[in-house]
């Protein structure tokens, strides 16, 4: 396990970065779509190419980001319960 002075273990840092990145990119994507729709881009332009991909990114991105946040909470809960068990000592 990692030392308390070193901060979060690697798995927790990776999960946090993954969740932040996925949710951040999806949120920026939604904002870009709203701006494009508000600026009057034709609806047919979203049927193919890069704008189609832009429309498809938020749903899996937000879903995977949420799953990464849940996994991060599970990892943190397991780590804390192990630390508390170690502090109590053997019975």
Short mmCIF file of C-alpha atoms in Angstrom, two decimals:
data_model
loop_
_atom_site.label_atom_id
_atom_site.label_comp_id
_atom_site.label_asym_id
_atom_site.label_seq_id
_atom_site.Cartn_x
_atom_site.Cartn_y
_atom_site.Cartn_z
CA UNK A 1 0.00 0.00 0.00
CA UNK A 2 1.06 3.61 -0.44
CA UNK A 3 2.45 5.70 2.36
CA UNK A 4 0.03 8.32 3.72
CA UNK A 5 2.64 11.01 2.99
CA UNK A 6 2.78 10.12 -0.71
CA UNK A 7 -0.89 10.84 -1.39
CA UNK A 8 -3.26 8.65 -3.33
CA UNK A 9 -2.18 5.27 -4.69
CA UNK A 10 -1.72 4.97 -8.42
CA UNK A 11 -5.04 3.20 -9.09
CA UNK A 12 -6.98 5.98 -7.40
CA UNK A 13 -5.10 8.68 -9.31
CA UNK A 14 -5.75 6.89 -12.60
CA UNK A 15 -9.47 6.44 -11.85
CA UNK A 16 -9.83 10.08 -10.79
CA UNK A 17 -8.04 11.33 -13.91
CA UNK A 18 -10.07 9.02 -16.15
CA UNK A 19 -13.37 10.11 -14.62
CA UNK A 20 -12.45 13.81 -14.78
CA UNK A 21 -11.31 13.52 -18.40
CA UNK A 22 -14.32 11.56 -19.62
CA UNK A 23 -16.85 13.80 -17.91
CA UNK A 24 -14.97 16.97 -18.90
CA UNK A 25 -14.70 16.03 -22.57
CA UNK A 26 -18.36 15.02 -22.67
CA UNK A 27 -19.44 18.29 -21.04
CA UNK A 28 -17.37 20.32 -23.50
CA UNK A 29 -18.87 18.28 -26.31
CA UNK A 30 -22.41 19.04 -25.15
CA UNK A 31 -21.57 22.75 -24.93
CA UNK A 32 -20.11 22.66 -28.45
CA UNK A 33 -23.26 20.98 -29.76
CA UNK A 34 -25.46 23.57 -28.09
CA UNK A 35 -23.40 26.39 -29.60
CA UNK A 36 -23.50 24.79 -33.04
CA UNK A 37 -27.26 24.29 -32.91
CA UNK A 38 -27.79 27.84 -31.62
CA UNK A 39 -25.57 29.33 -34.34
CA UNK A 40 -27.82 27.89 -37.02
CA UNK A 41 -25.85 24.95 -38.40
CA UNK A 42 -28.16 22.93 -40.64
CA UNK A 43 -29.58 19.75 -39.15
CA UNK A 44 -28.39 17.77 -42.18
CA UNK A 45 -24.79 18.67 -41.31
CA UNK A 46 -25.06 16.48 -38.20
CA UNK A 47 -25.90 13.36 -40.23
CA UNK A 48 -22.35 12.45 -41.24
CA UNK A 49 -18.71 13.20 -40.63
CA UNK A 50 -17.21 14.88 -37.61
CA UNK A 51 -20.46 16.37 -36.37
CA UNK A 52 -22.00 12.89 -36.19
CA UNK A 53 -19.11 11.77 -33.99
CA UNK A 54 -19.55 14.95 -31.93
CA UNK A 55 -23.15 13.94 -31.29
CA UNK A 56 -22.25 10.37 -30.32
CA UNK A 57 -19.49 11.15 -27.78
CA UNK A 58 -21.48 12.43 -24.75
CA UNK A 59 -23.60 9.37 -23.97
CA UNK A 60 -20.82 6.76 -23.66
CA UNK A 61 -18.43 9.37 -22.26
CA UNK A 62 -20.75 10.36 -19.42
CA UNK A 63 -21.69 6.74 -18.76
CA UNK A 64 -18.08 5.59 -18.54
CA UNK A 65 -17.21 8.66 -16.46
CA UNK A 66 -19.96 7.81 -13.99
CA UNK A 67 -18.75 4.21 -13.81
CA UNK A 68 -15.21 5.46 -13.16
CA UNK A 69 -16.49 7.67 -10.32
CA UNK A 70 -18.38 4.73 -8.81
CA UNK A 71 -15.26 2.53 -9.12
CA UNK A 72 -13.22 5.28 -7.44
CA UNK A 73 -15.66 5.40 -4.51
CA UNK A 74 -15.51 1.61 -4.17
CA UNK A 75 -11.70 1.62 -4.19
CA UNK A 76 -11.65 4.41 -1.60
CA UNK A 77 -14.16 2.59 0.63
CA UNK A 78 -12.17 -0.66 0.48
CA UNK A 79 -8.94 1.19 1.25
CA UNK A 80 -10.45 2.99 4.22
CA UNK A 81 -11.97 -0.18 5.65
CA UNK A 82 -8.59 -1.94 5.35
CA UNK A 83 -6.84 0.97 7.05
CA UNK A 84 -9.40 0.98 9.88
CA UNK A 85 -9.04 -2.79 10.25
CA UNK A 86 -5.26 -2.43 10.45
CA UNK A 87 -5.59 0.29 13.11
CA UNK A 88 -7.83 -1.88 15.28
CA UNK A 89 -5.36 -4.72 15.15
CA UNK A 90 -6.04 -8.45 15.37
CA UNK A 91 -8.67 -9.60 17.84
#
